[in-house]
Amino acid sequence: MTLLHDADLAAAFDRAAPGYDRLVAANPGYHAHLRRSVRRLGLPGPGTGLRVLDLGCGTGASTAALCAALPDAEITAVDASACMLCRATAKPWPKGVRFVCAPVEALAEAGVEGPFDAVFAAYLFRNVTDPDAVLATVHRLLAPHGRLAVHEYTLSGRPAHRAVWTAVCRGLVLPVATALGDGDLYRHLWRSVVGFDTADRFAGRVRAAGFDRVRVLPLPGWQTGITHTVVGRRARSTAGGPR
């Protein structure tokens, strides 16, 4: 199967938006894991005076995780799917939250400007055409020593973890999604994870993009070895390095 990208992927998320929250709610630990990854940013609560960018916010699950830890922060939440954002904006939010409809590759055109104290990206990087270009954009948007946390399906590289992922997708996720009419999107989900970086390889991308203190942190439950938080800090620019 050919993976979905760009406008085709945004359109698939548009079609899936009505049932998206129900599907993720059936995933054990989904919201708790997002909150754990937000805490791994290491930002002081309640976030007074902080600017945080939430990339790939979808229907707002990652935004809610940020609000739970940083209720006083100014949060800009971005997604390319207008229908997913409609679901997000229909929910109650603190006054410091705003939503922007734009692909991550076009943030400047959408008026999203740094510097941000932190960037949180959940389930984003395996869905972009050029992860390195997006990391370079994130680096530019962060303040010096700004924090990055990427919450992503990044397999460990062990065959057992890949087998668990495939079994869950084939046995549970795909049958339910197909019954709801969203089979194309969730087949993409399965294949995009299998074809994406391992956690260690993605951490290497983050270092190459100009981040230091990069760590790969596991998540518990059935997603052990399947989903990780990759955290890092924007290093100060050096000659020849990212700016």
PDB file of C-alpha atoms in Angstrom:
ATOM      1  CA  MET A   1       0.000   0.000   0.000  1.00  0.00           C
ATOM      2  CA  THR A   2       1.179   3.518  -0.845  1.00  0.00           C
ATOM      3  CA  LEU A   3       1.368   5.730   2.231  1.00  0.00           C
ATOM      4  CA  LEU A   4      -0.777   8.836   2.408  1.00  0.00           C
ATOM      5  CA  HIS A   5       0.958  12.214   2.368  1.00  0.00           C
ATOM      6  CA  ASP A   6       0.201  15.916   2.455  1.00  0.00           C
ATOM      7  CA  ALA A   7      -3.282  16.805   1.116  1.00  0.00           C
ATOM      8  CA  ASP A   8      -4.328  13.149   0.785  1.00  0.00           C
ATOM      9  CA  LEU A   9      -3.467  12.481   4.418  1.00  0.00           C
ATOM     10  CA  ALA A  10      -5.233  15.639   5.619  1.00  0.00           C
ATOM     11  CA  ALA A  11      -8.322  14.590   3.653  1.00  0.00           C
ATOM     12  CA  ALA A  12      -8.235  11.122   5.240  1.00  0.00           C
ATOM     13  CA  PHE A  13      -8.094  12.707   8.694  1.00  0.00           C
ATOM     14  CA  ASP A  14     -10.995  14.975   7.693  1.00  0.00           C
ATOM     15  CA  ARG A  15     -13.102  11.910   6.863  1.00  0.00           C
ATOM     16  CA  ALA A  16     -12.112  10.136  10.083  1.00  0.00           C
ATOM     17  CA  ALA A  17     -12.692  13.111  12.382  1.00  0.00           C
ATOM     18  CA  PRO A  18     -16.237  12.217  13.528  1.00  0.00           C
ATOM     19  CA  GLY A  19     -15.150   8.889  15.021  1.00  0.00           C
ATOM     20  CA  TYR A  20     -11.567   9.724  15.940  1.00  0.00           C
ATOM     21  CA  ASP A  21     -12.074  10.468  19.633  1.00  0.00           C
ATOM     22  CA  ARG A  22     -14.027   7.234  20.134  1.00  0.00           C
ATOM     23  CA  LEU A  23     -11.255   5.166  18.579  1.00  0.00           C
ATOM     24  CA  VAL A  24      -8.420   6.705  20.577  1.00  0.00           C
ATOM     25  CA  ALA A  25     -10.449   6.431  23.795  1.00  0.00           C
ATOM     26  CA  ALA A  26     -10.438   2.658  23.252  1.00  0.00           C
ATOM     27  CA  ASN A  27      -6.626   2.640  23.238  1.00  0.00           C
ATOM     28  CA  PRO A  28      -5.473   1.778  26.794  1.00  0.00           C
ATOM     29  CA  GLY A  29      -3.238   4.504  28.168  1.00  0.00           C
ATOM     30  CA  TYR A  30      -3.601   6.857  25.196  1.00  0.00           C
ATOM     31  CA  HIS A  31      -4.341  10.033  27.158  1.00  0.00           C
ATOM     32  CA  ALA A  32      -2.185   9.095  30.153  1.00  0.00           C
ATOM     33  CA  HIS A  33       0.785   8.513  27.853  1.00  0.00           C
ATOM     34  CA  LEU A  34       0.354  11.942  26.267  1.00  0.00           C
ATOM     35  CA  ARG A  35       0.335  13.550  29.712  1.00  0.00           C
ATOM     36  CA  ARG A  36       3.479  11.613  30.640  1.00  0.00           C
ATOM     37  CA  SER A  37       5.259  12.826  27.516  1.00  0.00           C
ATOM     38  CA  VAL A  38       4.249  16.427  28.277  1.00  0.00           C
ATOM     39  CA  ARG A  39       5.726  16.120  31.772  1.00  0.00           C
ATOM     40  CA  ARG A  40       8.961  14.947  30.164  1.00  0.00           C
ATOM     41  CA  LEU A  41       9.390  18.433  28.687  1.00  0.00           C
ATOM     42  CA  GLY A  42      10.449  19.381  32.213  1.00  0.00           C
ATOM     43  CA  LEU A  43       8.664  22.739  32.159  1.00  0.00           C
ATOM     44  CA  PRO A  44       7.674  24.393  35.431  1.00  0.00           C
ATOM     45  CA  GLY A  45       3.972  24.404  36.227  1.00  0.00           C
ATOM     46  CA  PRO A  46       1.616  26.119  35.870  1.00  0.00           C
ATOM     47  CA  GLY A  47       3.426  27.476  32.794  1.00  0.00           C
ATOM     48  CA  THR A  48       2.982  31.187  33.513  1.00  0.00           C
ATOM     49  CA  GLY A  49       4.727  33.225  30.816  1.00  0.00           C
ATOM     50  CA  LEU A  50       5.593  30.216  28.660  1.00  0.00           C
ATOM     51  CA  ARG A  51       4.804  29.873  24.951  1.00  0.00           C
ATOM     52  CA  VAL A  52       4.262  26.296  23.760  1.00  0.00           C
ATOM     53  CA  LEU A  53       3.672  25.000  20.220  1.00  0.00           C
ATOM     54  CA  ASP A  54       1.541  21.869  19.826  1.00  0.00           C
ATOM     55  CA  LEU A  55       2.205  20.384  16.380  1.00  0.00           C
ATOM     56  CA  GLY A  56      -0.265  17.906  14.905  1.00  0.00           C
ATOM     57  CA  CYS A  57      -2.864  18.559  17.594  1.00  0.00           C
ATOM     58  CA  GLY A  58      -5.698  16.685  15.845  1.00  0.00           C
ATOM     59  CA  THR A  59      -8.911  16.806  17.874  1.00  0.00           C
ATOM     60  CA  GLY A  60      -7.041  18.289  20.838  1.00  0.00           C
ATOM     61  CA  ALA A  61      -5.851  15.295  22.866  1.00  0.00           C
ATOM     62  CA  SER A  62      -2.265  16.557  22.943  1.00  0.00           C
ATOM     63  CA  THR A  63      -3.513  20.087  23.659  1.00  0.00           C
ATOM     64  CA  ALA A  64      -5.489  18.792  26.638  1.00  0.00           C
ATOM     65  CA  ALA A  65      -2.380  17.033  27.923  1.00  0.00           C
ATOM     66  CA  LEU A  66      -0.447  20.309  27.705  1.00  0.00           C
ATOM     67  CA  CYS A  67      -3.232  22.213  29.457  1.00  0.00           C
ATOM     68  CA  ALA A  68      -3.302  19.672  32.276  1.00  0.00           C
ATOM     69  CA  ALA A  69       0.377  20.280  33.051  1.00  0.00           C
ATOM     70  CA  LEU A  70       0.646  23.939  32.004  1.00  0.00           C
ATOM     71  CA  PRO A  71      -2.769  25.578  32.497  1.00  0.00           C
ATOM     72  CA  ASP A  72      -1.357  29.117  32.417  1.00  0.00           C
ATOM     73  CA  ALA A  73       0.824  28.701  29.317  1.00  0.00           C
ATOM     74  CA  GLU A  74       0.097  30.298  25.959  1.00  0.00           C
ATOM     75  CA  ILE A  75      -0.474  27.302  23.669  1.00  0.00           C
ATOM     76  CA  THR A  76      -0.634  27.448  19.875  1.00  0.00           C
ATOM     77  CA  ALA A  77      -2.080  24.188  18.519  1.00  0.00           C
ATOM     78  CA  VAL A  78      -1.657  23.418  14.809  1.00  0.00           C
ATOM     79  CA  ASP A  79      -3.082  20.776  12.500  1.00  0.00           C
ATOM     80  CA  ALA A  80      -3.518  20.402   8.739  1.00  0.00           C
ATOM     81  CA  SER A  81      -6.973  18.790   8.982  1.00  0.00           C
ATOM     82  CA  ALA A  82      -9.775  21.346   9.165  1.00  0.00           C
ATOM     83  CA  CYS A  83     -12.305  18.748  10.312  1.00  0.00           C
ATOM     84  CA  MET A  84     -10.063  17.513  13.123  1.00  0.00           C
ATOM     85  CA  LEU A  85      -9.647  21.133  14.254  1.00  0.00           C
ATOM     86  CA  CYS A  86     -13.411  21.651  14.190  1.00  0.00           C
ATOM     87  CA  ARG A  87     -13.674  18.829  16.726  1.00  0.00           C
ATOM     88  CA  ALA A  88     -10.912  20.407  18.791  1.00  0.00           C
ATOM     89  CA  THR A  89     -12.292  23.940  18.825  1.00  0.00           C
ATOM     90  CA  ALA A  90     -15.745  22.710  19.891  1.00  0.00           C
ATOM     91  CA  LYS A  91     -14.263  21.706  23.264  1.00  0.00           C
ATOM     92  CA  PRO A  92     -13.762  24.093  26.217  1.00  0.00           C
ATOM     93  CA  TRP A  93     -10.248  25.545  26.505  1.00  0.00           C
ATOM     94  CA  PRO A  94      -8.401  28.041  28.700  1.00  0.00           C
ATOM     95  CA  LYS A  95      -8.131  31.523  27.244  1.00  0.00           C
ATOM     96  CA  GLY A  96      -4.448  31.057  26.390  1.00  0.00           C
ATOM     97  CA  VAL A  97      -5.130  28.335  23.776  1.00  0.00           C
ATOM     98  CA  ARG A  98      -5.485  29.114  20.087  1.00  0.00           C
ATOM     99  CA  PHE A  99      -5.843  26.785  17.098  1.00  0.00           C
ATOM    100  CA  VAL A 100      -4.346  27.231  13.638  1.00  0.00           C
ATOM    101  CA  CYS A 101      -5.190  25.197  10.535  1.00  0.00           C
ATOM    102  CA  ALA A 102      -1.988  24.720   8.542  1.00  0.00           C
ATOM    103  CA  PRO A 103       0.430  22.018   7.456  1.00  0.00           C
ATOM    104  CA  VAL A 104       3.541  21.989   9.579  1.00  0.00           C
ATOM    105  CA  GLU A 105       5.567  22.872   6.489  1.00  0.00           C
ATOM    106  CA  ALA A 106       3.707  26.212   6.178  1.00  0.00           C
ATOM    107  CA  LEU A 107       3.708  27.612   9.699  1.00  0.00           C
ATOM    108  CA  ALA A 108       5.191  30.979   8.748  1.00  0.00           C
ATOM    109  CA  GLU A 109       2.516  31.532   6.096  1.00  0.00           C
ATOM    110  CA  ALA A 110      -0.128  30.774   8.748  1.00  0.00           C
ATOM    111  CA  GLY A 111       1.307  33.392  11.098  1.00  0.00           C
ATOM    112  CA  VAL A 112       2.883  30.980  13.576  1.00  0.00           C
ATOM    113  CA  GLU A 113       6.024  32.715  14.812  1.00  0.00           C
ATOM    114  CA  GLY A 114       8.539  31.970  17.528  1.00  0.00           C
ATOM    115  CA  PRO A 115      10.285  32.002  19.768  1.00  0.00           C
ATOM    116  CA  PHE A 116       8.561  29.228  21.699  1.00  0.00           C
ATOM    117  CA  ASP A 117       9.769  27.849  24.988  1.00  0.00           C
ATOM    118  CA  ALA A 118       8.770  24.327  23.987  1.00  0.00           C
ATOM    119  CA  VAL A 119       7.416  22.302  21.086  1.00  0.00           C
ATOM    120  CA  PHE A 120       5.315  19.180  21.610  1.00  0.00           C
ATOM    121  CA  ALA A 121       4.642  16.926  18.618  1.00  0.00           C
ATOM    122  CA  ALA A 122       2.451  13.846  19.011  1.00  0.00           C
ATOM    123  CA  TYR A 123       2.095  11.308  16.204  1.00  0.00           C
ATOM    124  CA  LEU A 124       3.400  13.824  13.685  1.00  0.00           C
ATOM    125  CA  PHE A 125       6.831  13.034  12.300  1.00  0.00           C
ATOM    126  CA  ARG A 126       6.076   9.711  10.597  1.00  0.00           C
ATOM    127  CA  ASN A 127       3.293  11.526   8.739  1.00  0.00           C
ATOM    128  CA  VAL A 128       5.388  14.286   7.174  1.00  0.00           C
ATOM    129  CA  THR A 129       7.169  14.013   3.848  1.00  0.00           C
ATOM    130  CA  ASP A 130      10.472  15.430   5.112  1.00  0.00           C
ATOM    131  CA  PRO A 131      11.060  14.906   8.864  1.00  0.00           C
ATOM    132  CA  ASP A 132      14.451  16.610   8.741  1.00  0.00           C
ATOM    133  CA  ALA A 133      12.982  19.785   7.243  1.00  0.00           C
ATOM    134  CA  VAL A 134      10.307  19.842   9.950  1.00  0.00           C
ATOM    135  CA  LEU A 135      12.944  19.387  12.657  1.00  0.00           C
ATOM    136  CA  ALA A 136      14.868  22.310  11.173  1.00  0.00           C
ATOM    137  CA  THR A 137      11.704  24.421  11.350  1.00  0.00           C
ATOM    138  CA  VAL A 138      11.132  23.410  14.968  1.00  0.00           C
ATOM    139  CA  HIS A 139      14.738  24.321  15.793  1.00  0.00           C
ATOM    140  CA  ARG A 140      14.256  27.794  14.302  1.00  0.00           C
ATOM    141  CA  LEU A 141      11.013  28.373  16.203  1.00  0.00           C
ATOM    142  CA  LEU A 142      12.447  27.449  19.599  1.00  0.00           C
ATOM    143  CA  ALA A 143      14.144  29.912  21.917  1.00  0.00           C
ATOM    144  CA  PRO A 144      17.755  29.077  22.848  1.00  0.00           C
ATOM    145  CA  HIS A 145      17.636  25.991  25.079  1.00  0.00           C
ATOM    146  CA  GLY A 146      13.939  25.552  24.269  1.00  0.00           C
ATOM    147  CA  ARG A 147      12.559  22.063  24.844  1.00  0.00           C
ATOM    148  CA  LEU A 148      11.282  19.509  22.346  1.00  0.00           C
ATOM    149  CA  ALA A 149       9.240  16.406  23.112  1.00  0.00           C
ATOM    150  CA  VAL A 150       8.189  14.061  20.315  1.00  0.00           C
ATOM    151  CA  HIS A 151       5.570  11.481  21.289  1.00  0.00           C
ATOM    152  CA  GLU A 152       5.571   8.964  18.476  1.00  0.00           C
ATOM    153  CA  TYR A 153       5.083   5.394  17.330  1.00  0.00           C
ATOM    154  CA  THR A 154       8.788   4.621  16.904  1.00  0.00           C
ATOM    155  CA  LEU A 155       9.525   0.914  17.171  1.00  0.00           C
ATOM    156  CA  SER A 156      12.447  -0.309  19.230  1.00  0.00           C
ATOM    157  CA  GLY A 157      13.828  -2.403  16.382  1.00  0.00           C
ATOM    158  CA  ARG A 158      13.145  -5.679  18.171  1.00  0.00           C
ATOM    159  CA  PRO A 159      11.103  -8.164  16.082  1.00  0.00           C
ATOM    160  CA  ALA A 160       8.817  -8.894  19.043  1.00  0.00           C
ATOM    161  CA  HIS A 161       7.687  -5.271  19.286  1.00  0.00           C
ATOM    162  CA  ARG A 162       7.035  -5.075  15.550  1.00  0.00           C
ATOM    163  CA  ALA A 163       4.993  -8.277  15.815  1.00  0.00           C
ATOM    164  CA  VAL A 164       2.877  -6.865  18.647  1.00  0.00           C
ATOM    165  CA  TRP A 165       2.204  -3.718  16.657  1.00  0.00           C
ATOM    166  CA  THR A 166       1.122  -5.699  13.592  1.00  0.00           C
ATOM    167  CA  ALA A 167      -1.052  -8.034  15.663  1.00  0.00           C
ATOM    168  CA  VAL A 168      -2.859  -5.131  17.335  1.00  0.00           C
ATOM    169  CA  CYS A 169      -3.451  -3.390  13.999  1.00  0.00           C
ATOM    170  CA  ARG A 170      -4.630  -6.471  12.142  1.00  0.00           C
ATOM    171  CA  GLY A 171      -6.635  -7.941  14.977  1.00  0.00           C
ATOM    172  CA  LEU A 172      -8.283  -4.863  16.457  1.00  0.00           C
ATOM    173  CA  VAL A 173      -7.596  -1.466  14.905  1.00  0.00           C
ATOM    174  CA  LEU A 174      -8.150  -2.273  11.231  1.00  0.00           C
ATOM    175  CA  PRO A 175     -11.389  -4.263  11.642  1.00  0.00           C
ATOM    176  CA  VAL A 176     -12.963  -1.498  13.754  1.00  0.00           C
ATOM    177  CA  ALA A 177     -11.704   1.320  11.515  1.00  0.00           C
ATOM    178  CA  THR A 178     -12.846  -0.481   8.366  1.00  0.00           C
ATOM    179  CA  ALA A 179     -16.319  -0.940   9.845  1.00  0.00           C
ATOM    180  CA  LEU A 180     -16.415   2.821  10.442  1.00  0.00           C
ATOM    181  CA  GLY A 181     -15.307   3.546   6.878  1.00  0.00           C
ATOM    182  CA  ASP A 182     -11.815   4.721   7.856  1.00  0.00           C
ATOM    183  CA  GLY A 183      -9.808   1.709   6.727  1.00  0.00           C
ATOM    184  CA  ASP A 184      -7.491   3.663   4.404  1.00  0.00           C
ATOM    185  CA  LEU A 185      -6.313   5.970   7.184  1.00  0.00           C
ATOM    186  CA  TYR A 186      -5.641   3.185   9.661  1.00  0.00           C
ATOM    187  CA  ARG A 187      -3.876   1.015   7.086  1.00  0.00           C
ATOM    188  CA  HIS A 188      -1.665   4.045   6.615  1.00  0.00           C
ATOM    189  CA  LEU A 189      -1.200   4.180  10.390  1.00  0.00           C
ATOM    190  CA  TRP A 190      -0.014   0.581  10.484  1.00  0.00           C
ATOM    191  CA  ARG A 191       2.338   0.864   7.503  1.00  0.00           C
ATOM    192  CA  SER A 192       3.692   4.294   8.445  1.00  0.00           C
ATOM    193  CA  VAL A 193       4.906   2.976  11.799  1.00  0.00           C
ATOM    194  CA  VAL A 194       6.524  -0.120  10.286  1.00  0.00           C
ATOM    195  CA  GLY A 195       8.274   2.000   7.667  1.00  0.00           C
ATOM    196  CA  PHE A 196       9.381   4.836   9.951  1.00  0.00           C
ATOM    197  CA  ASP A 197      12.583   5.236  11.971  1.00  0.00           C
ATOM    198  CA  THR A 198      13.304   3.144  14.995  1.00  0.00           C
ATOM    199  CA  ALA A 199      13.397   5.195  18.183  1.00  0.00           C
ATOM    200  CA  ASP A 200      17.205   5.361  18.207  1.00  0.00           C
ATOM    201  CA  ARG A 201      17.398   6.338  14.558  1.00  0.00           C
ATOM    202  CA  PHE A 202      14.877   9.134  15.077  1.00  0.00           C
ATOM    203  CA  ALA A 203      16.877  10.352  18.073  1.00  0.00           C
ATOM    204  CA  GLY A 204      19.833  10.584  15.696  1.00  0.00           C
ATOM    205  CA  ARG A 205      17.806  12.825  13.412  1.00  0.00           C
ATOM    206  CA  VAL A 206      17.006  15.075  16.351  1.00  0.00           C
ATOM    207  CA  ARG A 207      20.685  15.386  17.294  1.00  0.00           C
ATOM    208  CA  ALA A 208      21.621  16.116  13.671  1.00  0.00           C
ATOM    209  CA  ALA A 209      19.041  18.915  13.609  1.00  0.00           C
ATOM    210  CA  GLY A 210      20.912  20.805  16.346  1.00  0.00           C
ATOM    211  CA  PHE A 211      19.434  19.450  19.573  1.00  0.00           C
ATOM    212  CA  ASP A 212      21.383  18.297  22.585  1.00  0.00           C
ATOM    213  CA  ARG A 213      20.471  16.345  25.721  1.00  0.00           C
ATOM    214  CA  VAL A 214      18.517  13.994  23.459  1.00  0.00           C
ATOM    215  CA  ARG A 215      16.988  10.989  25.200  1.00  0.00           C
ATOM    216  CA  VAL A 216      14.681   8.163  24.174  1.00  0.00           C
ATOM    217  CA  LEU A 217      12.178   7.374  26.918  1.00  0.00           C
ATOM    218  CA  PRO A 218       9.844   4.359  26.843  1.00  0.00           C
ATOM    219  CA  LEU A 219       6.143   4.311  27.595  1.00  0.00           C
ATOM    220  CA  PRO A 220       4.457   1.578  29.645  1.00  0.00           C
ATOM    221  CA  GLY A 221       1.767  -0.996  28.917  1.00  0.00           C
ATOM    222  CA  TRP A 222       1.189  -2.707  25.602  1.00  0.00           C
ATOM    223  CA  GLN A 223       2.991   0.159  23.850  1.00  0.00           C
ATOM    224  CA  THR A 224       6.345  -0.694  25.447  1.00  0.00           C
ATOM    225  CA  GLY A 225       8.856  -0.839  22.611  1.00  0.00           C
ATOM    226  CA  ILE A 226       6.273   0.643  20.229  1.00  0.00           C
ATOM    227  CA  THR A 227       5.705   4.221  21.409  1.00  0.00           C
ATOM    228  CA  HIS A 228       8.453   6.447  22.815  1.00  0.00           C
ATOM    229  CA  THR A 229       9.035  10.005  23.922  1.00  0.00           C
ATOM    230  CA  VAL A 230      12.113  11.549  22.324  1.00  0.00           C
ATOM    231  CA  VAL A 231      13.154  14.676  24.179  1.00  0.00           C
ATOM    232  CA  GLY A 232      15.841  17.223  23.456  1.00  0.00           C
ATOM    233  CA  ARG A 233      16.936  20.807  23.940  1.00  0.00           C
ATOM    234  CA  ARG A 234      17.701  23.369  21.264  1.00  0.00           C
ATOM    235  CA  ALA A 235      21.427  23.840  21.298  1.00  0.00           C
ATOM    236  CA  ARG A 236      22.828  27.274  20.609  1.00  0.00           C
ATOM    237  CA  SER A 237      23.695  27.683  16.930  1.00  0.00           C
ATOM    238  CA  THR A 238      27.274  27.105  15.901  1.00  0.00           C
ATOM    239  CA  ALA A 239      29.050  27.893  12.665  1.00  0.00           C
ATOM    240  CA  GLY A 240      27.675  25.612   9.996  1.00  0.00           C
ATOM    241  CA  GLY A 241      24.959  24.249  12.254  1.00  0.00           C
ATOM    242  CA  PRO A 242      21.190  24.713  12.219  1.00  0.00           C
ATOM    243  CA  ARG A 243      19.975  28.262  12.764  1.00  0.00           C
TER     244      ARG A 243
END
